[in-house]
Coordinates of N, CA and C in Angstrom, one line a residue:
I253 N 0.8 -1.2 0.0 CA 0.0 0.0 0.0 C 0.9 1.2 0.0
P254 N 0.6 2.2 -0.9 CA 1.5 3.4 -1.0 C 1.5 4.1 0.4
D255 N 2.7 4.8 0.6 CA 2.8 5.6 1.8 C 2.8 7.1 1.6
D256 N 2.2 7.5 0.5 CA 2.0 8.9 0.3 C 0.6 9.1 -0.4
P257 N -0.1 10.2 -0.1 CA -1.5 10.4 -0.5 C -1.7 10.4 -2.0
E258 N -0.8 11.1 -2.8 CA -1.1 11.1 -4.2 C -1.0 9.7 -4.8
T259 N 0.0 9.0 -4.5 CA 0.1 7.6 -5.1 C -1.0 6.7 -4.6
W260 N -1.5 6.9 -3.4 CA -2.6 6.2 -2.8 C -3.9 6.4 -3.7
V261 N -4.2 7.6 -3.9 CA -5.5 7.9 -4.6 C -5.4 7.5 -6.1
R262 N -4.2 7.7 -6.6 CA -4.0 7.3 -8.0 C -4.0 5.8 -8.2
L263 N -3.5 5.1 -7.3 CA -3.5 3.6 -7.4 C -4.9 3.1 -7.2
L264 N -5.6 3.6 -6.2 CA -6.9 3.0 -5.9 C -8.0 3.5 -6.8
F265 N -7.9 4.8 -7.2 CA -9.0 5.4 -8.0 C -8.5 6.2 -9.2
P266 N -7.8 5.6 -10.1 CA -7.3 6.3 -11.3 C -8.4 6.8 -12.2
Q267 N -9.6 6.2 -12.2 CA -10.7 6.6 -13.0 C -11.3 7.9 -12.7
Y268 N -11.0 8.4 -11.4 CA -11.5 9.7 -11.0 C -10.5 10.8 -11.2
L269 N -9.3 10.5 -11.6 CA -8.2 11.5 -11.6 C -7.7 11.6 -13.1
S270 N -8.3 12.4 -13.9 CA -7.9 12.5 -15.3 C -6.8 13.5 -15.5
Y271 N -6.6 14.4 -14.6 CA -5.7 15.5 -14.9 C -4.6 15.6 -13.8
P272 N -3.5 16.3 -14.0 CA -2.5 16.4 -13.0 C -3.0 17.3 -11.8
F273 N -2.5 17.1 -10.7 CA -2.9 17.8 -9.5 C -2.3 19.2 -9.5
A274 N -3.1 20.2 -9.0 CA -2.6 21.5 -8.7 C -2.1 21.6 -7.3
D275 N -1.4 22.7 -6.9 CA -1.0 22.9 -5.5 C -2.1 22.7 -4.5
R276 N -3.3 23.2 -4.8 CA -4.4 23.1 -3.9 C -4.7 21.6 -3.6
H277 N -4.6 20.8 -4.6 CA -4.9 19.3 -4.4 C -3.9 18.7 -3.5
Y278 N -2.6 19.0 -3.7 CA -1.5 18.5 -2.8 C -1.7 19.0 -1.4
R279 N -2.1 20.2 -1.2 CA -2.2 20.7 0.2 C -3.4 20.0 0.9
L280 N -4.5 19.8 0.2 CA -5.6 19.2 0.8 C -5.3 17.7 1.1
L281 N -4.7 17.0 0.2 CA -4.3 15.6 0.4 C -3.3 15.5 1.6
D282 N -2.4 16.4 1.7 CA -1.4 16.4 2.8 C -2.1 16.6 4.1
W283 N -3.1 17.5 4.2 CA -3.9 17.7 5.4 C -4.6 16.4 5.8
A284 N -5.3 15.8 4.9 CA -6.1 14.6 5.2 C -5.2 13.4 5.6
W285 N -4.0 13.3 4.9 CA -3.2 12.1 5.1 C -2.6 12.2 6.5
N286 N -2.4 13.4 7.0 CA -1.7 13.5 8.3 C -2.7 13.7 9.5
I287 N -4.0 13.5 9.3 CA -4.9 13.5 10.4 C -4.7 12.3 11.3
E288 N -4.5 12.6 12.6 CA -4.3 11.5 13.6 C -5.6 10.9 14.1
P289 N -5.7 9.6 14.2 CA -7.0 9.0 14.6 C -7.7 9.5 15.8
D290 N -6.9 9.8 16.9 CA -7.6 10.1 18.1 C -7.4 11.6 18.5
K291 N -7.1 12.4 17.5 CA -6.9 13.8 17.8 C -7.7 14.7 16.9
R292 N -8.1 15.8 17.4 CA -8.9 16.8 16.6 C -7.9 17.4 15.6
A293 N -8.5 17.7 14.4 CA -7.7 18.3 13.3 C -8.2 19.7 13.0
R294 N -7.4 20.6 12.6 CA -7.8 21.9 12.3 C -8.8 21.8 11.1
P295 N -9.9 22.6 11.1 CA -10.9 22.5 10.0 C -10.2 23.0 8.7
Y296 N -10.6 22.4 7.6 CA -9.9 22.8 6.3 C -11.0 23.3 5.4
F297 N -10.9 24.5 4.9 CA -11.8 25.1 3.9 C -11.1 25.1 2.5
A298 N -11.6 24.2 1.6 CA -11.1 24.2 0.3 C -12.0 25.0 -0.6
I299 N -11.6 26.3 -0.7 CA -12.5 27.2 -1.5 C -11.9 27.4 -2.9
W300 N -12.4 26.5 -3.8 CA -11.8 26.4 -5.1 C -12.8 26.8 -6.2
P301 N -12.3 27.1 -7.4 CA -13.2 27.5 -8.5 C -14.0 26.3 -9.0
R302 N -14.9 26.6 -9.8 CA -15.8 25.6 -10.5 C -14.9 24.6 -11.3
E303 N -15.3 23.4 -11.3 CA -14.6 22.4 -12.1 C -13.2 22.1 -11.5
G304 N -13.0 22.5 -10.2 CA -11.7 22.3 -9.6 C -11.5 20.9 -8.9
G305 N -12.6 20.1 -9.0 CA -12.5 18.8 -8.3 C -12.8 18.7 -6.9
K306 N -13.6 19.7 -6.4 CA -13.9 19.8 -5.0 C -14.6 18.6 -4.5
S307 N -15.8 18.3 -5.0 CA -16.6 17.1 -4.5 C -15.9 15.8 -4.7
T308 N -15.2 15.6 -5.8 CA -14.5 14.4 -6.1 C -13.4 14.2 -5.0
M309 N -12.7 15.2 -4.7 CA -11.6 15.1 -3.7 C -12.2 14.8 -2.3
A310 N -13.3 15.5 -2.0 CA -14.0 15.3 -0.7 C -14.4 13.9 -0.6
E311 N -15.0 13.3 -1.6 CA -15.5 11.9 -1.6 C -14.3 10.9 -1.5
L312 N -13.2 11.2 -2.2 CA -12.0 10.3 -2.1 C -11.4 10.4 -0.8
I313 N -11.3 11.6 -0.2 CA -10.7 11.7 1.1 C -11.6 11.0 2.2
T314 N -12.9 11.0 2.0 CA -13.8 10.3 3.0 C -13.4 8.8 3.0
V315 N -13.2 8.2 1.8 CA -12.8 6.8 1.7 C -11.4 6.6 2.3
M316 N -10.5 7.5 2.0 CA -9.2 7.4 2.5 C -9.1 7.4 4.0
L317 N -9.9 8.3 4.7 CA -9.8 8.4 6.1 C -10.5 7.2 6.8
G318 N -11.5 6.6 6.1 CA -12.1 5.4 6.6 C -11.2 4.2 6.4
A319 N -10.6 4.0 5.2 CA -9.8 2.9 4.9 C -8.5 2.8 5.8
R320 N -8.0 4.0 6.1 CA -6.7 4.1 6.8 C -7.0 4.2 8.3
A321 N -8.2 4.0 8.7 CA -8.6 4.0 10.2 C -8.3 5.3 10.8
Q322 N -8.3 6.4 10.1 CA -8.1 7.7 10.7 C -9.4 8.3 11.2
R323 N -10.5 7.9 10.6 CA -11.8 8.3 11.1 C -12.8 7.1 11.0
T324 N -13.8 7.0 12.0 CA -14.7 5.9 12.0 C -16.1 6.2 11.7
Y325 N -16.5 7.5 11.8 CA -17.9 7.9 11.6 C -17.9 9.3 11.0
A326 N -18.3 9.3 9.7 CA -18.4 10.5 8.9 C -19.8 10.9 8.6
V327 N -20.0 12.2 8.5 CA -21.3 12.7 8.0 C -21.1 13.6 6.8
Y328 N -21.7 13.3 5.7 CA -21.5 14.1 4.5 C -22.7 15.0 4.4
V329 N -22.4 16.3 4.6 CA -23.4 17.3 4.7 C -23.5 18.2 3.4
R330 N -24.7 18.2 2.8 CA -24.9 19.1 1.6 C -26.1 19.9 1.8
R331 N -26.4 20.8 1.0 CA -27.5 21.7 1.1 C -28.8 21.0 1.2
T332 N -29.1 20.0 0.4 CA -30.3 19.3 0.5 C -30.0 17.8 0.8
Q333 N -31.0 17.1 1.3 CA -30.9 15.7 1.5 C -30.6 14.9 0.3
D334 N -31.2 15.2 -0.8 CA -31.0 14.5 -2.1 C -29.6 14.6 -2.5
K335 N -29.0 15.8 -2.4 CA -27.6 16.0 -2.8 C -26.7 15.2 -1.9
A336 N -27.0 15.2 -0.6 CA -26.1 14.5 0.3 C -26.2 13.0 0.1
D337 N -27.4 12.5 -0.2 CA -27.6 11.1 -0.6 C -26.8 10.8 -1.9
E338 N -26.7 11.7 -2.8 CA -26.0 11.5 -4.0 C -24.5 11.3 -3.8
S339 N -23.9 12.1 -2.9 CA -22.5 11.9 -2.5 C -22.3 10.6 -1.8
V340 N -23.1 10.2 -0.9 CA -22.9 8.9 -0.2 C -23.1 7.8 -1.2
S341 N -23.9 7.9 -2.2 CA -24.0 6.9 -3.2 C -22.8 6.8 -4.0
N342 N -22.2 8.0 -4.3 CA -20.9 8.0 -5.0 C -19.8 7.2 -4.2
I343 N -19.8 7.5 -2.9 CA -18.8 6.9 -2.1 C -19.0 5.4 -2.0
A344 N -20.3 5.0 -2.0 CA -20.6 3.5 -2.0 C -20.0 2.8 -3.2
T345 N -20.1 3.5 -4.4 CA -19.5 3.0 -5.6 C -18.0 2.8 -5.5
M346 N -17.4 3.8 -4.8 CA -15.9 3.7 -4.6 C -15.6 2.5 -3.7
L347 N -16.4 2.3 -2.6 CA -16.1 1.2 -1.7 C -16.4 -0.1 -2.3
E348 N -17.2 -0.2 -3.4 CA -17.5 -1.5 -4.0 C -16.5 -1.8 -5.2
S349 N -15.4 -0.9 -5.3 CA -14.5 -1.1 -6.4 C -13.6 -2.3 -6.1
S350 N -12.9 -2.8 -7.2 CA -12.0 -3.9 -7.1 C -10.8 -3.5 -6.3
A351 N -10.4 -2.2 -6.4 CA -9.2 -1.8 -5.7 C -9.4 -1.9 -4.2
I352 N -10.5 -1.4 -3.7 CA -10.8 -1.5 -2.3 C -10.9 -3.0 -1.9
D353 N -11.5 -3.8 -2.7 CA -11.6 -5.2 -2.4 C -10.2 -5.8 -2.3
T354 N -9.2 -5.3 -3.0 CA -7.9 -5.9 -3.0 C -7.1 -5.4 -1.8
Y355 N -7.1 -4.1 -1.5 CA -6.3 -3.5 -0.4 C -7.0 -3.4 0.9
Y356 N -8.3 -3.2 0.9 CA -9.1 -3.0 2.2 C -10.4 -3.7 2.1
P357 N -10.3 -5.1 2.0 CA -11.6 -5.8 1.7 C -12.7 -5.6 2.8
A358 N -12.3 -5.4 4.0 CA -13.4 -5.2 5.1 C -14.1 -3.9 4.9
M359 N -13.4 -2.9 4.3 CA -13.9 -1.6 4.1 C -15.0 -1.6 3.0
G360 N -14.9 -2.6 2.1 CA -15.9 -2.7 1.0 C -17.0 -3.6 1.3
R361 N -17.0 -4.3 2.5 CA -18.0 -5.3 2.8 C -19.1 -4.6 3.7
R362 N -20.3 -5.0 3.6 CA -21.3 -4.5 4.4 C -21.3 -5.1 5.8
E363 N -21.5 -4.4 6.8 CA -21.5 -4.9 8.2 C -22.7 -5.8 8.3
V364 N -22.6 -7.0 9.0 CA -23.7 -7.9 9.2 C -24.0 -8.0 10.6
G365 N -25.2 -8.4 11.0 CA -25.6 -8.6 12.3 C -25.2 -10.0 12.9
K366 N -25.7 -10.2 14.0 CA -25.4 -11.5 14.7 C -25.8 -12.7 13.9
F367 N -26.9 -12.6 13.2 CA -27.5 -13.7 12.5 C -27.2 -13.6 11.0
G368 N -26.2 -12.8 10.6 CA -25.8 -12.7 9.2 C -26.6 -11.8 8.4
N369 N -27.5 -11.0 9.0 CA -28.3 -10.0 8.2 C -27.5 -8.8 7.9
P370 N -27.4 -8.4 6.7 CA -26.6 -7.1 6.4 C -27.3 -5.9 7.0
K371 N -26.4 -5.0 7.5 CA -26.9 -3.8 8.1 C -27.0 -2.7 7.0
D372 N -27.1 -1.5 7.4 CA -27.4 -0.4 6.5 C -26.4 -0.3 5.3
W373 N -26.9 -0.2 4.1 CA -26.1 0.1 2.9 C -27.1 0.7 1.9
R374 N -27.4 1.9 2.1 CA -28.4 2.6 1.3 C -27.9 4.0 1.0
R375 N -28.8 4.7 0.3 CA -28.4 6.0 -0.2 C -27.9 7.0 0.9
N376 N -28.5 6.9 2.0 CA -28.2 7.9 3.1 C -27.4 7.3 4.2
R377 N -27.0 6.0 4.2 CA -26.2 5.5 5.3 C -25.4 4.2 4.8
L378 N -24.1 4.2 5.1 CA -23.3 3.0 4.8 C -22.7 2.6 6.2
R379 N -22.7 1.3 6.4 CA -22.0 0.7 7.5 C -21.1 -0.5 7.0
T380 N -19.8 -0.3 7.2 CA -18.9 -1.3 6.6 C -18.5 -2.3 7.7
D381 N -18.0 -3.5 7.2 CA -17.5 -4.5 8.1 C -16.2 -4.1 8.8
F382 N -15.6 -3.0 8.3 CA -14.4 -2.5 8.9 C -14.7 -1.6 10.1
G383 N -16.0 -1.3 10.3 CA -16.4 -0.4 11.4 C -16.6 1.0 11.0
F384 N -16.4 1.3 9.8 CA -16.6 2.7 9.3 C -18.1 3.0 9.0
V385 N -18.6 4.1 9.4 CA -20.0 4.5 9.2 C -20.0 5.8 8.5
L386 N -20.9 5.9 7.5 CA -21.1 7.2 6.7 C -22.6 7.5 6.6
D387 N -22.9 8.7 7.1 CA -24.3 9.2 6.9 C -24.4 10.3 5.9
A388 N -25.5 10.5 5.3 CA -25.8 11.6 4.5 C -26.7 12.6 5.2
L389 N -26.5 13.8 5.1 CA -27.3 14.8 5.8 C -27.5 16.1 5.0
G390 N -28.8 16.4 4.8 CA -29.1 17.7 4.1 C -29.3 18.8 5.2
V391 N -28.8 19.9 5.0 CA -29.0 21.0 6.0 C -30.5 21.3 6.0
D392 N -31.2 21.0 5.0 CA -32.6 21.3 4.9 C -33.4 20.3 5.7
S393 N -32.8 19.2 6.2 CA -33.4 18.2 7.0 C -33.3 18.5 8.5
A394 N -34.3 18.0 9.2 CA -34.2 18.1 10.7 C -33.0 17.3 11.2
F395 N -32.3 17.8 12.2 CA -31.1 17.2 12.7 C -31.0 17.5 14.2
R396 N -31.0 16.4 14.9 CA -30.9 16.6 16.4 C -30.0 15.4 16.9
G397 N -28.7 15.6 17.1 CA -27.9 14.6 17.8 C -27.8 13.3 17.2
V398 N -27.5 13.1 15.9 CA -27.3 11.8 15.3 C -26.3 11.0 16.1
K399 N -26.6 9.7 16.4 CA -25.7 8.8 17.1 C -25.9 7.4 16.6
I400 N -24.8 6.7 16.7 CA -24.9 5.2 16.4 C -24.2 4.5 17.6
K401 N -24.9 3.7 18.3 CA -24.3 3.0 19.4 C -23.5 3.9 20.3
H402 N -24.1 5.1 20.6 CA -23.5 6.1 21.6 C -22.2 6.7 21.0
K403 N -22.0 6.6 19.7 CA -20.9 7.2 19.1 C -21.3 8.6 18.4
R404 N -20.3 9.5 18.4 CA -20.6 10.8 17.7 C -19.7 10.8 16.5
P405 N -20.2 11.6 15.5 CA -19.3 11.7 14.3 C -18.0 12.3 14.6
N406 N -16.9 11.8 13.9 CA -15.6 12.5 14.1 C -15.1 13.0 12.8
F407 N -15.9 13.1 11.7 CA -15.6 13.7 10.5 C -16.8 14.3 9.8
F408 N -16.8 15.6 9.6 CA -17.9 16.2 8.9 C -17.3 16.7 7.5
I409 N -18.1 16.5 6.5 CA -17.8 17.1 5.2 C -18.9 18.0 4.8
F410 N -18.6 19.3 4.6 CA -19.6 20.3 4.1 C -19.3 20.6 2.7
D411 N -20.3 20.3 1.8 CA -20.1 20.4 0.4 C -21.2 21.2 -0.3
D412 N -20.9 22.4 -0.9 CA -21.9 23.2 -1.6 C -23.1 23.5 -0.7
I413 N -22.9 24.3 0.3 CA -23.9 24.7 1.2 C -24.7 26.0 0.7
D414 N -24.0 26.9 0.2 CA -24.5 28.2 -0.2 C -25.2 28.2 -1.6
D415 N -26.2 29.1 -1.7 CA -26.9 29.3 -3.0 C -27.1 30.8 -3.2
K416 N -26.8 31.3 -4.4 CA -26.8 32.7 -4.6 C -28.2 33.3 -4.6
F417 N -29.3 32.5 -4.7 CA -30.6 33.0 -4.7 C -31.3 32.9 -3.3
D418 N -30.6 32.5 -2.3 CA -31.1 32.5 -0.9 C -31.4 33.9 -0.4
S419 N -32.4 34.1 0.3 CA -32.6 35.4 1.0 C -31.7 35.4 2.2
P420 N -31.3 36.6 2.7 CA -30.5 36.7 3.9 C -31.0 35.9 5.1
K421 N -32.4 35.8 5.2 CA -32.9 35.0 6.3 C -32.6 33.5 6.2
V422 N -32.7 33.0 4.9 CA -32.4 31.6 4.7 C -30.9 31.4 4.9
V423 N -30.0 32.3 4.5 CA -28.6 32.1 4.7 C -28.3 32.0 6.2
Q424 N -28.9 32.9 7.0 CA -28.6 32.8 8.4 C -29.2 31.6 9.0
H425 N -30.3 31.1 8.6 CA -30.9 29.9 9.1 C -30.0 28.7 8.8
F426 N -29.4 28.6 7.6 CA -28.5 27.5 7.3 C -27.3 27.5 8.2
I427 N -26.7 28.7 8.4 CA -25.5 28.8 9.3 C -25.9 28.5 10.7
D428 N -27.1 28.9 11.2 CA -27.5 28.5 12.5 C -27.6 27.0 12.7
V429 N -28.2 26.4 11.7 CA -28.4 24.9 11.8 C -27.0 24.2 11.9
I430 N -26.1 24.7 11.0 CA -24.7 24.1 11.0 C -24.1 24.3 12.4
C431 N -24.2 25.5 12.9 CA -23.4 25.9 14.1 C -24.0 25.4 15.4
T432 N -25.4 25.3 15.4 CA -26.0 25.0 16.7 C -26.6 23.5 16.7
S433 N -26.7 22.9 15.6 CA -27.3 21.5 15.5 C -26.3 20.5 15.0
I434 N -25.6 20.8 13.9 CA -24.7 19.8 13.3 C -23.4 19.7 14.0
L435 N -22.6 20.8 14.0 CA -21.3 20.7 14.6 C -21.3 20.3 16.0
P436 N -22.2 20.8 16.9 CA -22.2 20.3 18.3 C -22.4 18.8 18.4
A437 N -23.0 18.1 17.4 CA -23.2 16.7 17.5 C -21.9 15.9 17.3
G438 N -20.9 16.5 16.8 CA -19.6 15.8 16.6 C -18.8 15.6 17.9
D439 N -17.9 14.7 17.7 CA -17.0 14.4 18.9 C -15.9 15.5 18.9
S440 N -16.1 16.5 19.7 CA -15.2 17.7 19.7 C -13.8 17.4 19.9
G441 N -13.5 16.3 20.7 CA -12.1 16.0 21.0 C -11.3 15.3 19.8
K442 N -12.1 14.8 18.9 CA -11.5 14.0 17.8 C -12.1 14.5 16.4
L443 N -12.6 15.6 16.3 CA -13.3 16.0 15.1 C -12.4 16.6 14.0
A444 N -12.7 16.2 12.8 CA -12.1 16.8 11.6 C -13.2 17.3 10.7
V445 N -13.0 18.5 10.2 CA -14.0 19.1 9.3 C -13.4 19.5 8.0
L446 N -14.0 19.1 6.9 CA -13.6 19.5 5.6 C -14.8 20.2 4.9
A447 N -14.6 21.5 4.4 CA -15.6 22.2 3.8 C -15.1 22.7 2.4
V448 N -16.0 22.4 1.4 CA -15.6 22.6 0.0 C -16.7 23.4 -0.7
Q449 N -16.3 24.5 -1.4 CA -17.3 25.2 -2.3 C -16.5 26.4 -2.8
N450 N -17.0 26.9 -3.9 CA -16.5 28.2 -4.4 C -17.4 29.3 -3.8
V451 N -16.9 30.5 -3.6 CA -17.6 31.6 -3.0 C -18.6 32.2 -4.0
I452 N -19.9 32.1 -3.6 CA -20.9 32.7 -4.6 C -21.7 33.8 -3.9
R453 N -21.4 34.1 -2.6 CA -22.1 35.3 -2.0 C -21.2 35.6 -0.7
P454 N -21.1 36.9 -0.5 CA -20.2 37.3 0.6 C -20.7 37.0 2.0
D455 N -22.1 36.8 2.1 CA -22.7 36.6 3.5 C -22.9 35.1 3.7
G456 N -22.5 34.2 2.8 CA -22.8 32.8 3.0 C -21.9 32.1 4.0
F457 N -22.1 30.8 4.1 CA -21.2 30.0 5.1 C -19.8 30.1 4.7
F458 N -19.5 30.1 3.4 CA -18.1 30.2 2.9 C -17.7 31.6 2.7
G459 N -18.6 32.5 2.3 CA -18.2 33.9 2.1 C -17.8 34.5 3.4
R460 N -18.4 34.2 4.5 CA -18.0 34.8 5.8 C -16.6 34.3 6.2
V461 N -16.3 33.1 5.8 CA -14.9 32.7 6.2 C -13.9 33.5 5.4
V462 N -14.1 33.7 4.1 CA -13.2 34.4 3.3 C -13.1 35.9 3.8
N463 N -14.2 36.5 4.1 CA -14.3 37.9 4.6 C -13.9 38.0 6.0
K464 N -13.5 36.9 6.7 CA -13.1 37.0 8.1 C -14.2 37.5 9.0
K465 N -15.4 37.2 8.7 CA -16.6 37.6 9.5 C -17.2 36.4 10.2
A466 N -16.7 35.2 9.9 CA -17.2 34.0 10.5 C -16.8 33.8 11.9
D467 N -17.8 33.5 12.8 CA -17.4 33.2 14.2 C -17.5 31.7 14.5
Y468 N -17.3 30.9 13.5 CA -17.3 29.5 13.7 C -16.0 28.9 13.1
L469 N -15.6 27.7 13.7 CA -14.4 27.0 13.3 C -13.2 28.0 13.1
G470 N -12.9 28.6 14.2 CA -12.0 29.8 14.2 C -10.6 29.4 13.9
D471 N -10.1 28.2 14.1 CA -8.7 27.9 13.8 C -8.6 27.2 12.4
R472 N -9.5 27.6 11.6 CA -9.6 26.9 10.2 C -8.3 27.2 9.4
I473 N -8.1 26.3 8.5 CA -7.1 26.5 7.4 C -7.9 26.8 6.1
I474 N -7.5 27.8 5.4 CA -8.2 28.2 4.2 C -7.3 28.0 3.0

């Protein structure tokens, strides 16, 4: 198994990587590769242009952190539940690949119960035999303290949260949901947060980070 992140993703998932990496890709991969299993990581905001590979990299990194046992319970957060389900479905396809079966076979197998019944493997939740769990969550959905067997998420991915047609009231509501309902549900002592989107409005979740007006995730890397 490769011992550097670029070789790792290119070996396991060459079909998703058609072009050479830019500096931004190397920086994000380096951040993810060096996350320690039982320690909190500084939040990472990958604010990249359109067609920059944001969602693909976020999905690949989710698989990487699970396969390398860096994180055990991830929640993929998008603006709507349908979009979040779509990302989890993409990750399920990655986990079912022949490369994962070769290098991390337990990561690609569904967890089964005591009597051999397969557990969750659907559009909005994956539970692997390796012990890795992935949930899909739309910010538009109700969310109150998601837990599995008394565990809290230790990895959040925020992908495409802002919309340029939102009213200021809707923008504030989305930020309030993230800051008061979603983030507090995570395991604060072991939490890693990856946020990806291009800036489409200055008052949005990502725009406030760029404008240094955000009062959340203060030790973030941008």
